[in-house]
Amino acid sequence: MKKITLILLMLVPTFSFAQMKMSCCSTPGTQEFAMLSKDKDFVKSHEEPLPLNFKSDLGKDIMLPSADGKEAHIYELKAAKPTNNYLFVIHEWWGLNDYIKRESEKLYHDLGNVTVIAIDLYDKQIATTREEAANYMNTVTEARAKAIINATIKYVGANAQIATVGWCFGGGWSLQTSLLAGKQAAGCIMYYGMPEKDEAKLATLHADVLGIFAKEDKWITPQVVDEFATKMKAAGKKITVKIYEADHAFANPSNPKFNKAATEDAYATSLTFLKDRLK
């Protein structure tokens, strides 16, 4: 497997997305990514997930009150001993399905005494077809997503140190979650997610970022990644960028075409990143 690894130290970004198929000069990164649900090529590029039935004796579904008057759904794997270290996991465009629960439990075991919480931005909706996934992603509002995330931050408390990880749709929201966590943010991993382009928002980022991207991605392109890295460097924020010889969603185990070698390397890098920051 070939991979291009870029290690960069940087500061807050604004970035242009000239290669995107829609105008984005005033569109937040997460909304811009959601707009891809209208892109037929993007939708078709996602193989429908292989079936999985995952059962856990450790994970628990919990409903939390949120500021918008609704309830927020999370899936928690509580650390065996009291800890202020938390990892928030943000699902792909399929929703908080059994693959995300299984990955959350794997991270839980490999990280040690860290509480892992998978956040559900789809309000218990789980897609089994590309069309469902596109619809669910498109209908997520920024206000509702932030209400869910803020409810989870409130749930873990003011002393919590919060790291985040997410893929695809969740990659962009991983960064947004770290922004919302403020000084509680301990580290952010975003797998091929759309970066935030608002310089004023990124100026508030307190966490180091690990960005994992794919060279063959037609949407989060190497140019998009380069612009992100350049702006981060200009702003003085710290980011590690890894670009693999792979395609978008290469680390999705439900994808029949996922890249096993790239996935394993990215996971090992992610574990090291998280262990260095959740001590």
Short mmCIF file of C-alpha atoms in Angstrom, two decimals:
data_model
loop_
_atom_site.label_atom_id
_atom_site.label_comp_id
_atom_site.label_asym_id
_atom_site.label_seq_id
_atom_site.Cartn_x
_atom_site.Cartn_y
_atom_site.Cartn_z
CA MET A 1 0.00 0.00 0.00
CA LYS A 2 1.24 3.43 -0.92
CA LYS A 3 0.43 6.35 1.28
CA ILE A 4 1.40 9.97 1.38
CA THR A 5 1.91 11.26 4.88
CA LEU A 6 2.05 14.95 5.64
CA ILE A 7 2.81 16.09 9.16
CA LEU A 8 2.05 19.76 9.60
CA LEU A 9 1.92 22.21 12.48
CA MET A 10 -0.70 24.84 11.90
CA LEU A 11 -3.28 27.49 12.86
CA VAL A 12 -6.99 28.30 12.10
CA PRO A 13 -8.36 28.08 8.55
CA THR A 14 -10.68 29.58 6.07
CA PHE A 15 -10.66 27.71 2.86
CA SER A 16 -12.16 27.80 -0.62
CA PHE A 17 -13.70 24.82 -2.29
CA ALA A 18 -13.27 25.65 -5.95
CA GLN A 19 -13.55 22.05 -7.02
CA MET A 20 -16.95 21.54 -5.40
CA LYS A 21 -19.92 21.24 -7.72
CA MET A 22 -21.93 23.88 -5.89
CA SER A 23 -21.25 27.42 -4.72
CA CYS A 24 -20.04 27.44 -1.13
CA CYS A 25 -18.83 30.95 -0.50
CA SER A 26 -21.25 31.40 2.43
CA THR A 27 -22.10 27.80 3.32
CA PRO A 28 -20.77 26.14 6.53
CA GLY A 29 -18.72 23.01 5.92
CA THR A 30 -21.27 20.63 7.43
CA GLN A 31 -24.11 22.11 5.39
CA GLU A 32 -21.94 22.01 2.29
CA PHE A 33 -21.29 18.34 2.86
CA ALA A 34 -25.01 17.69 3.41
CA MET A 35 -25.64 19.24 0.00
CA LEU A 36 -23.77 16.31 -1.51
CA SER A 37 -26.89 14.26 -0.81
CA LYS A 38 -28.18 15.83 -4.05
CA ASP A 39 -25.09 14.75 -5.99
CA LYS A 40 -25.99 11.51 -7.77
CA ASP A 41 -22.33 10.52 -8.19
CA PHE A 42 -21.69 10.96 -4.47
CA VAL A 43 -24.74 8.89 -3.56
CA LYS A 44 -23.83 6.13 -6.00
CA SER A 45 -20.25 6.02 -4.71
CA HIS A 46 -21.46 4.56 -1.41
CA GLU A 47 -22.07 0.83 -1.54
CA GLU A 48 -25.07 -0.19 0.54
CA PRO A 49 -23.91 -1.61 3.89
CA LEU A 50 -23.38 -5.32 4.36
CA PRO A 51 -25.65 -6.73 7.10
CA LEU A 52 -24.33 -6.85 10.66
CA ASN A 53 -25.98 -7.89 13.91
CA PHE A 54 -23.82 -6.64 16.78
CA LYS A 55 -24.80 -7.23 20.40
CA SER A 56 -22.99 -5.77 23.37
CA ASP A 57 -23.17 -6.35 27.11
CA LEU A 58 -21.34 -3.07 27.73
CA GLY A 59 -23.05 -0.42 25.63
CA LYS A 60 -26.23 1.32 26.78
CA ASP A 61 -28.67 3.54 24.91
CA ILE A 62 -29.42 6.72 26.85
CA MET A 63 -31.82 9.59 26.19
CA LEU A 64 -30.78 13.07 27.29
CA PRO A 65 -32.79 16.30 27.52
CA SER A 66 -31.68 18.88 24.97
CA ALA A 67 -32.11 22.65 24.88
CA ASP A 68 -34.55 22.53 21.96
CA GLY A 69 -37.12 20.69 24.07
CA LYS A 70 -36.49 17.30 22.50
CA GLU A 71 -34.41 14.34 23.66
CA ALA A 72 -30.97 13.39 22.39
CA HIS A 73 -29.96 9.76 21.86
CA ILE A 74 -26.47 8.55 22.74
CA TYR A 75 -24.84 5.12 23.03
CA GLU A 76 -22.46 4.98 26.01
CA LEU A 77 -19.67 2.59 26.93
CA LYS A 78 -18.80 3.69 30.45
CA ALA A 79 -15.24 3.39 31.71
CA ALA A 80 -14.68 0.76 34.40
CA LYS A 81 -13.18 3.34 36.78
CA PRO A 82 -14.12 7.00 37.30
CA THR A 83 -12.46 9.17 34.65
CA ASN A 84 -12.70 12.59 33.06
CA ASN A 85 -11.53 11.21 29.70
CA TYR A 86 -14.21 10.87 27.03
CA LEU A 87 -14.27 10.00 23.35
CA PHE A 88 -17.25 11.19 21.33
CA VAL A 89 -17.88 9.11 18.20
CA ILE A 90 -19.86 10.60 15.29
CA HIS A 91 -21.44 8.21 12.81
CA GLU A 92 -21.24 8.14 9.01
CA TRP A 93 -24.19 9.03 6.81
CA TRP A 94 -25.80 5.64 7.53
CA GLY A 95 -26.57 6.64 11.11
CA LEU A 96 -25.70 5.13 14.48
CA ASN A 97 -25.88 1.54 13.26
CA ASP A 98 -24.28 -1.67 14.55
CA TYR A 99 -21.04 -0.91 12.72
CA ILE A 100 -20.63 2.32 14.68
CA LYS A 101 -21.51 0.55 17.92
CA ARG A 102 -18.95 -2.16 17.17
CA GLU A 103 -16.26 0.39 16.29
CA SER A 104 -17.06 2.32 19.47
CA GLU A 105 -16.58 -0.82 21.55
CA LYS A 106 -13.30 -1.59 19.79
CA LEU A 107 -12.04 1.91 20.62
CA TYR A 108 -13.30 1.47 24.18
CA HIS A 109 -11.22 -1.68 24.70
CA ASP A 110 -8.12 -0.37 22.91
CA LEU A 111 -8.01 3.00 24.67
CA GLY A 112 -8.22 1.68 28.21
CA ASN A 113 -10.07 3.64 30.89
CA VAL A 114 -11.95 6.06 28.63
CA THR A 115 -15.72 6.48 28.42
CA VAL A 116 -16.82 6.25 24.79
CA ILE A 117 -20.06 7.90 23.67
CA ALA A 118 -21.49 7.52 20.18
CA ILE A 119 -23.69 10.53 19.42
CA ASP A 120 -26.77 10.03 17.27
CA LEU A 121 -27.37 13.01 14.96
CA TYR A 122 -30.17 11.17 13.14
CA ASP A 123 -32.49 10.77 16.15
CA LYS A 124 -32.55 6.95 15.93
CA GLN A 125 -33.00 6.82 12.18
CA ILE A 126 -30.73 4.24 10.54
CA ALA A 127 -30.33 4.04 6.78
CA THR A 128 -30.06 0.73 4.96
CA THR A 129 -30.09 2.17 1.43
CA ARG A 130 -28.16 4.99 -0.22
CA GLU A 131 -31.39 6.87 -0.82
CA GLU A 132 -32.33 6.74 2.86
CA ALA A 133 -28.85 7.85 3.89
CA ALA A 134 -28.92 10.79 1.47
CA ASN A 135 -32.31 11.84 2.81
CA TYR A 136 -31.31 11.59 6.46
CA MET A 137 -28.06 13.50 5.92
CA ASN A 138 -29.87 16.21 3.97
CA THR A 139 -32.49 16.73 6.67
CA VAL A 140 -30.08 17.18 9.59
CA THR A 141 -30.26 20.82 10.66
CA GLU A 142 -27.33 22.62 12.21
CA ALA A 143 -29.52 23.75 15.11
CA ARG A 144 -30.70 20.22 15.95
CA ALA A 145 -27.24 18.69 15.59
CA LYS A 146 -25.73 21.31 17.89
CA ALA A 147 -28.52 20.77 20.44
CA ILE A 148 -27.71 17.04 20.51
CA ILE A 149 -23.96 17.66 20.83
CA ASN A 150 -24.38 20.32 23.52
CA ALA A 151 -26.68 18.00 25.48
CA THR A 152 -23.93 15.37 25.43
CA ILE A 153 -21.28 17.88 26.52
CA LYS A 154 -23.53 18.93 29.39
CA TYR A 155 -24.08 15.27 30.30
CA VAL A 156 -20.34 14.53 30.76
CA GLY A 157 -19.79 17.66 32.83
CA ALA A 158 -17.48 20.63 32.98
CA ASN A 159 -14.44 18.61 34.06
CA ALA A 160 -14.54 16.23 31.10
CA GLN A 161 -11.71 16.14 28.59
CA ILE A 162 -13.36 15.38 25.25
CA ALA A 163 -11.77 13.87 22.16
CA THR A 164 -13.82 13.34 19.01
CA VAL A 165 -13.73 11.04 15.99
CA GLY A 166 -16.03 10.73 13.00
CA TRP A 167 -16.19 9.49 9.43
CA CYS A 168 -17.63 11.07 6.25
CA PHE A 169 -20.67 13.06 7.47
CA GLY A 170 -19.35 12.44 10.98
CA GLY A 171 -15.87 13.63 10.05
CA GLY A 172 -17.09 17.18 9.58
CA TRP A 173 -19.22 16.95 12.70
CA SER A 174 -16.25 15.63 14.68
CA LEU A 175 -14.55 18.97 14.05
CA GLN A 176 -17.74 20.86 14.89
CA THR A 177 -18.06 18.92 18.15
CA SER A 178 -14.51 19.85 19.15
CA LEU A 179 -15.33 23.47 18.39
CA LEU A 180 -18.45 23.29 20.57
CA ALA A 181 -16.46 21.63 23.38
CA GLY A 182 -14.28 24.75 23.71
CA LYS A 183 -11.50 24.39 26.26
CA GLN A 184 -12.70 20.87 27.10
CA ALA A 185 -11.63 19.66 23.65
CA ALA A 186 -8.69 17.27 23.91
CA GLY A 187 -8.24 16.11 20.31
CA CYS A 188 -10.15 15.79 17.06
CA ILE A 189 -9.99 13.06 14.40
CA MET A 190 -11.82 13.63 11.14
CA TYR A 191 -11.96 10.89 8.52
CA TYR A 192 -12.59 12.38 5.06
CA GLY A 193 -15.04 14.95 6.41
CA MET A 194 -15.63 18.46 5.11
CA PRO A 195 -13.50 20.95 7.06
CA GLU A 196 -14.88 24.10 8.63
CA LYS A 197 -13.99 27.11 6.48
CA ASP A 198 -14.98 29.97 8.80
CA GLU A 199 -11.77 31.51 10.11
CA ALA A 200 -13.48 33.14 13.08
CA LYS A 201 -14.93 29.81 14.22
CA LEU A 202 -11.67 27.93 13.73
CA ALA A 203 -9.85 30.57 15.75
CA THR A 204 -11.70 29.19 18.79
CA LEU A 205 -10.43 25.63 18.29
CA HIS A 206 -8.52 24.28 21.30
CA ALA A 207 -7.84 20.73 20.11
CA ASP A 208 -5.13 19.30 17.88
CA VAL A 209 -6.55 17.74 14.72
CA LEU A 210 -5.74 14.47 12.97
CA GLY A 211 -7.11 14.63 9.43
CA ILE A 212 -7.34 11.31 7.57
CA PHE A 213 -8.13 11.66 3.88
CA ALA A 214 -8.13 9.73 0.61
CA LYS A 215 -6.16 10.73 -2.48
CA GLU A 216 -8.88 9.46 -4.82
CA ASP A 217 -11.72 11.25 -3.00
CA LYS A 218 -13.63 13.27 -5.59
CA TRP A 219 -15.30 15.51 -3.01
CA ILE A 220 -12.89 16.04 -0.13
CA THR A 221 -10.12 16.36 -2.70
CA PRO A 222 -6.38 16.74 -2.07
CA GLN A 223 -6.84 20.39 -3.04
CA VAL A 224 -9.46 20.84 -0.32
CA VAL A 225 -7.10 19.16 2.15
CA ASP A 226 -4.15 21.32 1.07
CA GLU A 227 -6.20 24.48 1.54
CA PHE A 228 -7.27 23.29 4.97
CA ALA A 229 -3.67 22.56 5.95
CA THR A 230 -2.40 25.89 4.63
CA LYS A 231 -5.00 27.87 6.53
CA MET A 232 -4.38 25.89 9.70
CA LYS A 233 -0.67 26.60 9.44
CA ALA A 234 -1.35 30.30 8.93
CA ALA A 235 -3.53 30.33 12.03
CA GLY A 236 -1.06 28.48 14.26
CA LYS A 237 -3.19 25.44 15.02
CA LYS A 238 -1.72 21.96 15.10
CA ILE A 239 -2.87 19.36 12.58
CA THR A 240 -1.53 16.06 11.36
CA VAL A 241 -2.68 15.15 7.85
CA LYS A 242 -2.51 11.65 6.41
CA ILE A 243 -3.56 11.03 2.82
CA TYR A 244 -3.93 7.44 1.67
CA GLU A 245 -3.96 5.92 -1.80
CA ALA A 246 -7.64 5.12 -1.36
CA ASP A 247 -11.12 6.44 -2.06
CA HIS A 248 -13.76 8.19 0.01
CA ALA A 249 -15.16 6.01 2.83
CA PHE A 250 -12.20 3.62 2.59
CA ALA A 251 -12.36 2.88 6.33
CA ASN A 252 -16.02 1.89 6.36
CA PRO A 253 -16.16 -1.85 7.17
CA SER A 254 -19.72 -2.03 5.86
CA ASN A 255 -18.44 -1.03 2.42
CA PRO A 256 -17.62 -4.10 0.29
CA LYS A 257 -14.78 -2.10 -1.28
CA PHE A 258 -13.16 -0.77 1.89
CA ASN A 259 -9.35 -0.58 2.01
CA LYS A 260 -8.20 -2.91 4.79
CA ALA A 261 -4.53 -1.90 4.82
CA ALA A 262 -5.27 1.83 4.86
CA THR A 263 -7.93 1.31 7.51
CA GLU A 264 -5.55 -0.57 9.82
CA ASP A 265 -2.82 2.05 9.45
CA ALA A 266 -5.26 4.91 10.03
CA TYR A 267 -6.67 3.16 13.10
CA ALA A 268 -3.21 2.63 14.61
CA THR A 269 -2.41 6.31 14.00
CA SER A 270 -5.72 7.31 15.57
CA LEU A 271 -5.08 5.22 18.70
CA THR A 272 -1.67 6.80 19.21
CA PHE A 273 -3.17 10.27 18.72
CA LEU A 274 -5.94 9.63 21.25
CA LYS A 275 -3.75 7.94 23.86
CA ASP A 276 -1.36 10.90 23.77
CA ARG A 277 -4.22 13.25 24.58
CA LEU A 278 -6.47 11.24 26.90
CA LYS A 279 -4.12 10.50 29.78
#
